[in-house]
PDB file of C-alpha atoms and ligand atoms in Angstrom:
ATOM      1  CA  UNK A   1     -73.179  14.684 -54.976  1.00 84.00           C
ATOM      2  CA  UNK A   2     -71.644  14.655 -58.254  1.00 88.00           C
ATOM      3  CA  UNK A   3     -69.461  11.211 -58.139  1.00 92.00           C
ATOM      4  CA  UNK A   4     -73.338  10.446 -57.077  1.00 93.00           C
ATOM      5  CA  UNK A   5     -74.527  11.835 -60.606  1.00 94.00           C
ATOM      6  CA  UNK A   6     -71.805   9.677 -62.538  1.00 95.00           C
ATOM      7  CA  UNK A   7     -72.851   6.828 -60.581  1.00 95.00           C
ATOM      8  CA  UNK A   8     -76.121   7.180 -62.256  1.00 96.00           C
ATOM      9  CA  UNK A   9     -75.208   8.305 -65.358  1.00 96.00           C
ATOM     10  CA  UNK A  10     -72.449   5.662 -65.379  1.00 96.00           C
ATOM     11  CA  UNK A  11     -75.164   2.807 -64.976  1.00 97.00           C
ATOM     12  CA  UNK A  12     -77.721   4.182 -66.929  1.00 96.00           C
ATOM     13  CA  UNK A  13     -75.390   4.319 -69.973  1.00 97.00           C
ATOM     14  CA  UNK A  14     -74.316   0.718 -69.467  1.00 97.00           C
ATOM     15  CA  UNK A  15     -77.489  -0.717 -69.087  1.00 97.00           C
ATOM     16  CA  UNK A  16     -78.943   0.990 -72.027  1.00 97.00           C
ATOM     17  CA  UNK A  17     -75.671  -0.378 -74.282  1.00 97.00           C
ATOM     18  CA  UNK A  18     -76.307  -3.690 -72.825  1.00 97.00           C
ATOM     19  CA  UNK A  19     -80.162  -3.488 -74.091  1.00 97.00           C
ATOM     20  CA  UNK A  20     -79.245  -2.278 -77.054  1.00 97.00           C
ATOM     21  CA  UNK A  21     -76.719  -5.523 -78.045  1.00 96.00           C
ATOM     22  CA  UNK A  22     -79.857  -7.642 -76.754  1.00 95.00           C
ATOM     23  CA  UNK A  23     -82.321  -5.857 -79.061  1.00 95.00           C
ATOM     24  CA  UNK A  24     -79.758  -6.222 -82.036  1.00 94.00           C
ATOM     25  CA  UNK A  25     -79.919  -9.879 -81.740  1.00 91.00           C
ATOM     26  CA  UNK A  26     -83.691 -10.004 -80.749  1.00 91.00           C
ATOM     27  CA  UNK A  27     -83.839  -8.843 -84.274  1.00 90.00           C
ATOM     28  CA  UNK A  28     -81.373 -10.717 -85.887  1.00 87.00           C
ATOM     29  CA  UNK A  29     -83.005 -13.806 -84.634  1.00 83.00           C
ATOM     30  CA  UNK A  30     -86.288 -12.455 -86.382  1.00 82.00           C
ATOM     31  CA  UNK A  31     -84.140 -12.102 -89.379  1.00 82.00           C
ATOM     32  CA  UNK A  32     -82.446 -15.200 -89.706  1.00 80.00           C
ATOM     33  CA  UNK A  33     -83.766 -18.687 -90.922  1.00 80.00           C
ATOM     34  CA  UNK A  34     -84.230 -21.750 -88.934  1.00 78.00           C
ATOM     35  CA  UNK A  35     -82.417 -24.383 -88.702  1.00 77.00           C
ATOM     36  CA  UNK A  36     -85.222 -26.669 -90.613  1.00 77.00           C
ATOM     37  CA  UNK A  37     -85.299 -24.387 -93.501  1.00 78.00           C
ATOM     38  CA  UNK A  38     -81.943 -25.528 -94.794  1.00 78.00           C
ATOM     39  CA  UNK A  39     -81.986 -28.882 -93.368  1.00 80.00           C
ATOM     40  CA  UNK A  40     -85.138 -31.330 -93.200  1.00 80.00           C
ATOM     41  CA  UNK A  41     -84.141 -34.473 -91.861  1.00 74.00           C
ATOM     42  CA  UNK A  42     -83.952 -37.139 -93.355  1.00 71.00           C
ATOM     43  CA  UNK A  43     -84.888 -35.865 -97.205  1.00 77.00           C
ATOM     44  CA  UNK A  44     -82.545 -33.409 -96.979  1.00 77.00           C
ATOM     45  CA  UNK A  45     -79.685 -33.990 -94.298  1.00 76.00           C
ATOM     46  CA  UNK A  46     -76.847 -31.555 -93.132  1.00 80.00           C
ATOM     47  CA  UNK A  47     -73.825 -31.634 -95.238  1.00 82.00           C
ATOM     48  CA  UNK A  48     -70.660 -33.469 -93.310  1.00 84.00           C
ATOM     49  CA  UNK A  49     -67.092 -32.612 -93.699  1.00 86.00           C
ATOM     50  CA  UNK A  50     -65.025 -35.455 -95.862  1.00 84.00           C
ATOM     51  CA  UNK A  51     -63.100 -36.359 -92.880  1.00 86.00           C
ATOM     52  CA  UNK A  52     -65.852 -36.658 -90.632  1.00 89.00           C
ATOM     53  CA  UNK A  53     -65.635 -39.746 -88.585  1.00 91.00           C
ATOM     54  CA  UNK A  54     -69.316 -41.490 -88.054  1.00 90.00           C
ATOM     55  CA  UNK A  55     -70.495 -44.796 -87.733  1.00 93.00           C
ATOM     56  CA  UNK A  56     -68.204 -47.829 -88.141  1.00 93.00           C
ATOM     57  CA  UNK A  57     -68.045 -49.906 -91.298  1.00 93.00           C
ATOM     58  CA  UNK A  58     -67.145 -53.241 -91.050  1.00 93.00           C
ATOM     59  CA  UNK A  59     -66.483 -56.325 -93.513  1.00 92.00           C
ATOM     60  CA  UNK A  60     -68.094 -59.730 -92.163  1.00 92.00           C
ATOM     61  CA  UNK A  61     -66.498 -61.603 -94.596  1.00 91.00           C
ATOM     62  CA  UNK A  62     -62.515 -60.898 -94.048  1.00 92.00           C
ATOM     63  CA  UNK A  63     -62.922 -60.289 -90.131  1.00 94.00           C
ATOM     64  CA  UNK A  64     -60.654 -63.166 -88.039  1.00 93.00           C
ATOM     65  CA  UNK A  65     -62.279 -63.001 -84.993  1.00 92.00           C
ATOM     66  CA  UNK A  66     -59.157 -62.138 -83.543  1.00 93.00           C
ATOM     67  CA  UNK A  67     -60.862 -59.865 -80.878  1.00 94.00           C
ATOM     68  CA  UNK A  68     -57.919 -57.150 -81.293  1.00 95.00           C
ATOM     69  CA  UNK A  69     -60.535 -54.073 -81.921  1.00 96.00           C
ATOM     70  CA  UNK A  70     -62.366 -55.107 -78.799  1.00 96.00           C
ATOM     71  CA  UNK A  71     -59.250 -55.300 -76.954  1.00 96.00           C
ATOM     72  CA  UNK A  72     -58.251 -51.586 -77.781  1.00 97.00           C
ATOM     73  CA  UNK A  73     -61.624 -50.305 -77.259  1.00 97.00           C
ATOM     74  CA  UNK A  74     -61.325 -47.858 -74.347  1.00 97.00           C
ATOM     75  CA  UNK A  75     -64.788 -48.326 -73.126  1.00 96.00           C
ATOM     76  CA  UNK A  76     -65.195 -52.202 -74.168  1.00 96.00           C
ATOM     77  CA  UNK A  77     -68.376 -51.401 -76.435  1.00 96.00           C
ATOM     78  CA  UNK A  78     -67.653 -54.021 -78.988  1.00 96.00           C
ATOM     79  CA  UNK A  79     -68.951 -57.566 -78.286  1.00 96.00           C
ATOM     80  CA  UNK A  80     -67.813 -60.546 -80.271  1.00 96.00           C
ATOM     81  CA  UNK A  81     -69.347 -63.467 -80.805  1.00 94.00           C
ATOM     82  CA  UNK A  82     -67.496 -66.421 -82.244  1.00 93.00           C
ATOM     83  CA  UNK A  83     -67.254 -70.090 -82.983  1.00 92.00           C
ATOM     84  CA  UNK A  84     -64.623 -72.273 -84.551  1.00 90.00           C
ATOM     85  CA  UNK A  85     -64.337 -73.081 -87.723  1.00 87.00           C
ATOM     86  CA  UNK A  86     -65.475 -76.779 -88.545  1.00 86.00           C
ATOM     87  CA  UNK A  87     -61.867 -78.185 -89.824  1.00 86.00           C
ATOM     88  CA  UNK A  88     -60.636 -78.795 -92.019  1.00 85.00           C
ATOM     89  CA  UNK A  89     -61.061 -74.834 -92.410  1.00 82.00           C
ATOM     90  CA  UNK A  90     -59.374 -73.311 -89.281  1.00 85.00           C
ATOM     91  CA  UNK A  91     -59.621 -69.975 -87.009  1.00 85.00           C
ATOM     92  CA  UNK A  92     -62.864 -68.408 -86.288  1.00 88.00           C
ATOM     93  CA  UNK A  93     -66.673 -67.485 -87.614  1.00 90.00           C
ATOM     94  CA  UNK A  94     -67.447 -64.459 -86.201  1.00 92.00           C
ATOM     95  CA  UNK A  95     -71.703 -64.844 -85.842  1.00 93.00           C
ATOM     96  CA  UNK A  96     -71.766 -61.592 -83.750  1.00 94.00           C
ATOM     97  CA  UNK A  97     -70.334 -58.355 -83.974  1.00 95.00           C
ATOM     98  CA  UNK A  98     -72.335 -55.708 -82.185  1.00 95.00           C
ATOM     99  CA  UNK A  99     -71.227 -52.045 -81.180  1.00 95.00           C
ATOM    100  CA  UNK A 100     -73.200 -50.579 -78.446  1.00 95.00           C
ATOM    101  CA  UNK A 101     -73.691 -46.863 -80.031  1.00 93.00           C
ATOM    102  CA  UNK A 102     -74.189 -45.389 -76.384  1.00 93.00           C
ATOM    103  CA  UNK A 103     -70.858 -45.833 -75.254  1.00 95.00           C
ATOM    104  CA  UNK A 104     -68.673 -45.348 -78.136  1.00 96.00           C
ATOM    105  CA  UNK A 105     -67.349 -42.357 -78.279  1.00 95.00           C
ATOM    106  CA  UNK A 106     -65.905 -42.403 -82.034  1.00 95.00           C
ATOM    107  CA  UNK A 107     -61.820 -42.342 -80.835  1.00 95.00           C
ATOM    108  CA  UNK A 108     -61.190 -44.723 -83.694  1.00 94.00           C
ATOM    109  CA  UNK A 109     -59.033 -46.689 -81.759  1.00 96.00           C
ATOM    110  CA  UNK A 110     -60.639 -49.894 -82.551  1.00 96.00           C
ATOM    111  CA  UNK A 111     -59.666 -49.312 -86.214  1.00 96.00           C
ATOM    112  CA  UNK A 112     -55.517 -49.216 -86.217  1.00 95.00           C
ATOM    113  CA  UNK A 113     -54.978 -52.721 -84.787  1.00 96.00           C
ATOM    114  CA  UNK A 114     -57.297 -54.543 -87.414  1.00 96.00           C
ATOM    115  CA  UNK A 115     -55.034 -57.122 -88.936  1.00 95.00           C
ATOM    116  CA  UNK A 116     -56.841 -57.593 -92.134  1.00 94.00           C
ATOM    117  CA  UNK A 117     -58.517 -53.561 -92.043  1.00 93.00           C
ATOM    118  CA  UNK A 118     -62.177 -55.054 -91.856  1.00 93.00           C
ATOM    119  CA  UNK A 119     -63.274 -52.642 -89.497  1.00 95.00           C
ATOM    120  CA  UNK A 120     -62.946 -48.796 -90.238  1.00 92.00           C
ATOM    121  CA  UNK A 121     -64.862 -45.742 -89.503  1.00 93.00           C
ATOM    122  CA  UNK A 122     -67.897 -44.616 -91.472  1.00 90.00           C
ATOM    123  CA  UNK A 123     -69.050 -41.366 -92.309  1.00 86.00           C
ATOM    124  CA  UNK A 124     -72.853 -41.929 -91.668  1.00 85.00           C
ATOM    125  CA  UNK A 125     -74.161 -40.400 -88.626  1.00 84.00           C
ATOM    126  CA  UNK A 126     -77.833 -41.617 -89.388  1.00 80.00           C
ATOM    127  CA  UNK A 127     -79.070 -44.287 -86.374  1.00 82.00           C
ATOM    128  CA  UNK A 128     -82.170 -42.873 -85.028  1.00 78.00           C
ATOM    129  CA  UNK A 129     -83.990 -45.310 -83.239  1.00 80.00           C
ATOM    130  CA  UNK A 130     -87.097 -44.953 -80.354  1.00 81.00           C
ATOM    131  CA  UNK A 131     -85.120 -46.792 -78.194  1.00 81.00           C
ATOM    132  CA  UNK A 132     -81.931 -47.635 -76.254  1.00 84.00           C
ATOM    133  CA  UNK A 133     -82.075 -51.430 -78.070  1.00 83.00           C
ATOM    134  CA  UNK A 134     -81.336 -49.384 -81.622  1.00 82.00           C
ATOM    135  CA  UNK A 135     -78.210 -48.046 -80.834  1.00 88.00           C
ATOM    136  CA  UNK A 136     -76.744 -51.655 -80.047  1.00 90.00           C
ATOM    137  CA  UNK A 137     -75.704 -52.310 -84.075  1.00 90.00           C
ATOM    138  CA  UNK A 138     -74.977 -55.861 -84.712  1.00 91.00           C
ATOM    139  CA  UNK A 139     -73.152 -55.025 -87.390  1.00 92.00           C
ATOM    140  CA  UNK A 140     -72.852 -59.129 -88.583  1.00 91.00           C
ATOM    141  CA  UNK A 141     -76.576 -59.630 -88.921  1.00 89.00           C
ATOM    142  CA  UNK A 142     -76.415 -56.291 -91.593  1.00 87.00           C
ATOM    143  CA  UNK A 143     -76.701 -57.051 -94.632  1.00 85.00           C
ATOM    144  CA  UNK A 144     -72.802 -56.562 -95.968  1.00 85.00           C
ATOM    145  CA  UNK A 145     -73.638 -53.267 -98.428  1.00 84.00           C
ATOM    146  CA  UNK A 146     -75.305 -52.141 -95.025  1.00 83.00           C
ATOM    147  CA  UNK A 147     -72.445 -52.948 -92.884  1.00 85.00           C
ATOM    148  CA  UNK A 148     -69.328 -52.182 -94.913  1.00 82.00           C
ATOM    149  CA  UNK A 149     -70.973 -49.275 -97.399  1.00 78.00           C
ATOM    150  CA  UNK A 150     -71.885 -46.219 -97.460  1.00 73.00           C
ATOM    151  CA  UNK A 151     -75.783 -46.812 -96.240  1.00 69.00           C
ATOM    152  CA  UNK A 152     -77.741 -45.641 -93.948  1.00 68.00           C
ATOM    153  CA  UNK A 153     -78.294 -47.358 -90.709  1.00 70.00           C
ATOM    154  CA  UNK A 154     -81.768 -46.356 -89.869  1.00 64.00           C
ATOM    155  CA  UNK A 155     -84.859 -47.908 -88.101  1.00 54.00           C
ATOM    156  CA  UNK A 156     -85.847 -49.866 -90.788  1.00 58.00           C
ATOM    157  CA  UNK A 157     -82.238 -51.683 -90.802  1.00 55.00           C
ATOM    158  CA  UNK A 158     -82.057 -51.735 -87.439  1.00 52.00           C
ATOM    159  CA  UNK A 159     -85.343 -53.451 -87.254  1.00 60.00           C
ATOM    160  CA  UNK A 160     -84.730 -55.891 -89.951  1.00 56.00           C
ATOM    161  CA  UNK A 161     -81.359 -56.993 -87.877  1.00 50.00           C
ATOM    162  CA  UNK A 162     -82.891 -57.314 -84.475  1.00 49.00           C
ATOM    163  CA  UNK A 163     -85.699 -59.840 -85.908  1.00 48.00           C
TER     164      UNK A 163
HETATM  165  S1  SF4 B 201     -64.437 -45.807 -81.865  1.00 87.13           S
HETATM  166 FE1  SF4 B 201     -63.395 -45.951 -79.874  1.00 87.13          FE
HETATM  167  S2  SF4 B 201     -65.043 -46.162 -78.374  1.00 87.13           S
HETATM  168 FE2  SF4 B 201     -65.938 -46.605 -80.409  1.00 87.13          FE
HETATM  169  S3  SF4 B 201     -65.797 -48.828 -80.633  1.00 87.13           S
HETATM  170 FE3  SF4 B 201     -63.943 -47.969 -81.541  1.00 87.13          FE
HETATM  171  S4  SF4 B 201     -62.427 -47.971 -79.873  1.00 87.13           S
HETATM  172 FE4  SF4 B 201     -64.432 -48.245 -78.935  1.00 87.13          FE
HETATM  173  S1  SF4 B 202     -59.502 -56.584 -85.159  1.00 87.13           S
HETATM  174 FE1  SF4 B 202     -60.416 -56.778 -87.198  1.00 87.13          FE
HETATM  175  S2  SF4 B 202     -60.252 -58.958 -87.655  1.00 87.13           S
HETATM  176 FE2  SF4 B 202     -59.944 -58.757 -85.475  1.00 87.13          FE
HETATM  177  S3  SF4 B 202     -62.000 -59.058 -84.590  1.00 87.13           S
HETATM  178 FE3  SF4 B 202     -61.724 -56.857 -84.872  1.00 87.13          FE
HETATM  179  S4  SF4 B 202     -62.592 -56.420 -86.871  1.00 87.13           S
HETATM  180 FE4  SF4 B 202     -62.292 -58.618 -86.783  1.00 87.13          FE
END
């Protein structure tokens, strides 16, 4: 009878600390801000870290076309189109360089083996789009302070490239 009593007392007391930690952060959560009262995309956006990798940022006009960064892509999402020069200037024009934003998974890998360091990674994170379509960036129809800066690659870019 009286292990029986601790048995009940035992439980009682455990389920009443138990409620008590949930009814701390019940209120806490009542407390606390949301999310969107710091942050309101896209006026005001959440602060990144300075060596937070984002979005790639790539220079059209020093890029050889020498299809190294696809190569060392671990998921082959970078597709390169290319034709050759008309002599007498030789090598490559590069007249597509898309990234397909659903399977890269920023490992930065594509970056080290650029010969000419054309291709680096950004520290934008801003691509929303309605579809899957917007997160394929052709990053040589951008306009180069698109592609290579600092900018945002929004809908509005991403529309103006896919037309
Ligand atoms: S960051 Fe990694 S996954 Fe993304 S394109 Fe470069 S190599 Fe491929
Ligand atoms: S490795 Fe550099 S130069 Fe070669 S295709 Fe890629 S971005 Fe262009």
């Amino acid at each position: 009878m009286k292990s029986w009593f601790r048995n009940v007392t035992l439980a009682t007391s455990t389920i009443a600390r138990g409620m008590y930690v949930t009814l701390q952060y019940f209120v806490q959560s009542y407390r606390r801000k949301p999310f969107t009262q710091y942050f309101e995309y896209p006026e005001k956006p959440v602060p990144i870290r300075p060596r937070y990798r984002g979005f790639h940022r790539f220079d059209l006009t020093t890029c050889i076309g020498c299809d190294k960064c696809a190569r060392a892509c671990p998921v082959d999402c970078i597709y390169i189109d290319k034709e050759k020069a008309t002599p007498p200037a030789k090598g490559f024009v590069v007249t597509g360089f898309k990234i397909d934003y659903t399977k890269c998974m920023f490992c930065a890998l594509c970056v080290d083996p650029c010969p000419v360091d054309c291709i680096f990674m950004g520290s934008n994170f801003d691509l929303s789009t309605f579809g899957r379509d917007g997160c394929v960036v052709d990053y040589a129809k951008l306009p180069l302070e698109v592609a290579s800066g600092q900018a945002t690659l929004s809908p509005t870019a991403n529309a103006s490239r896919r037309g």
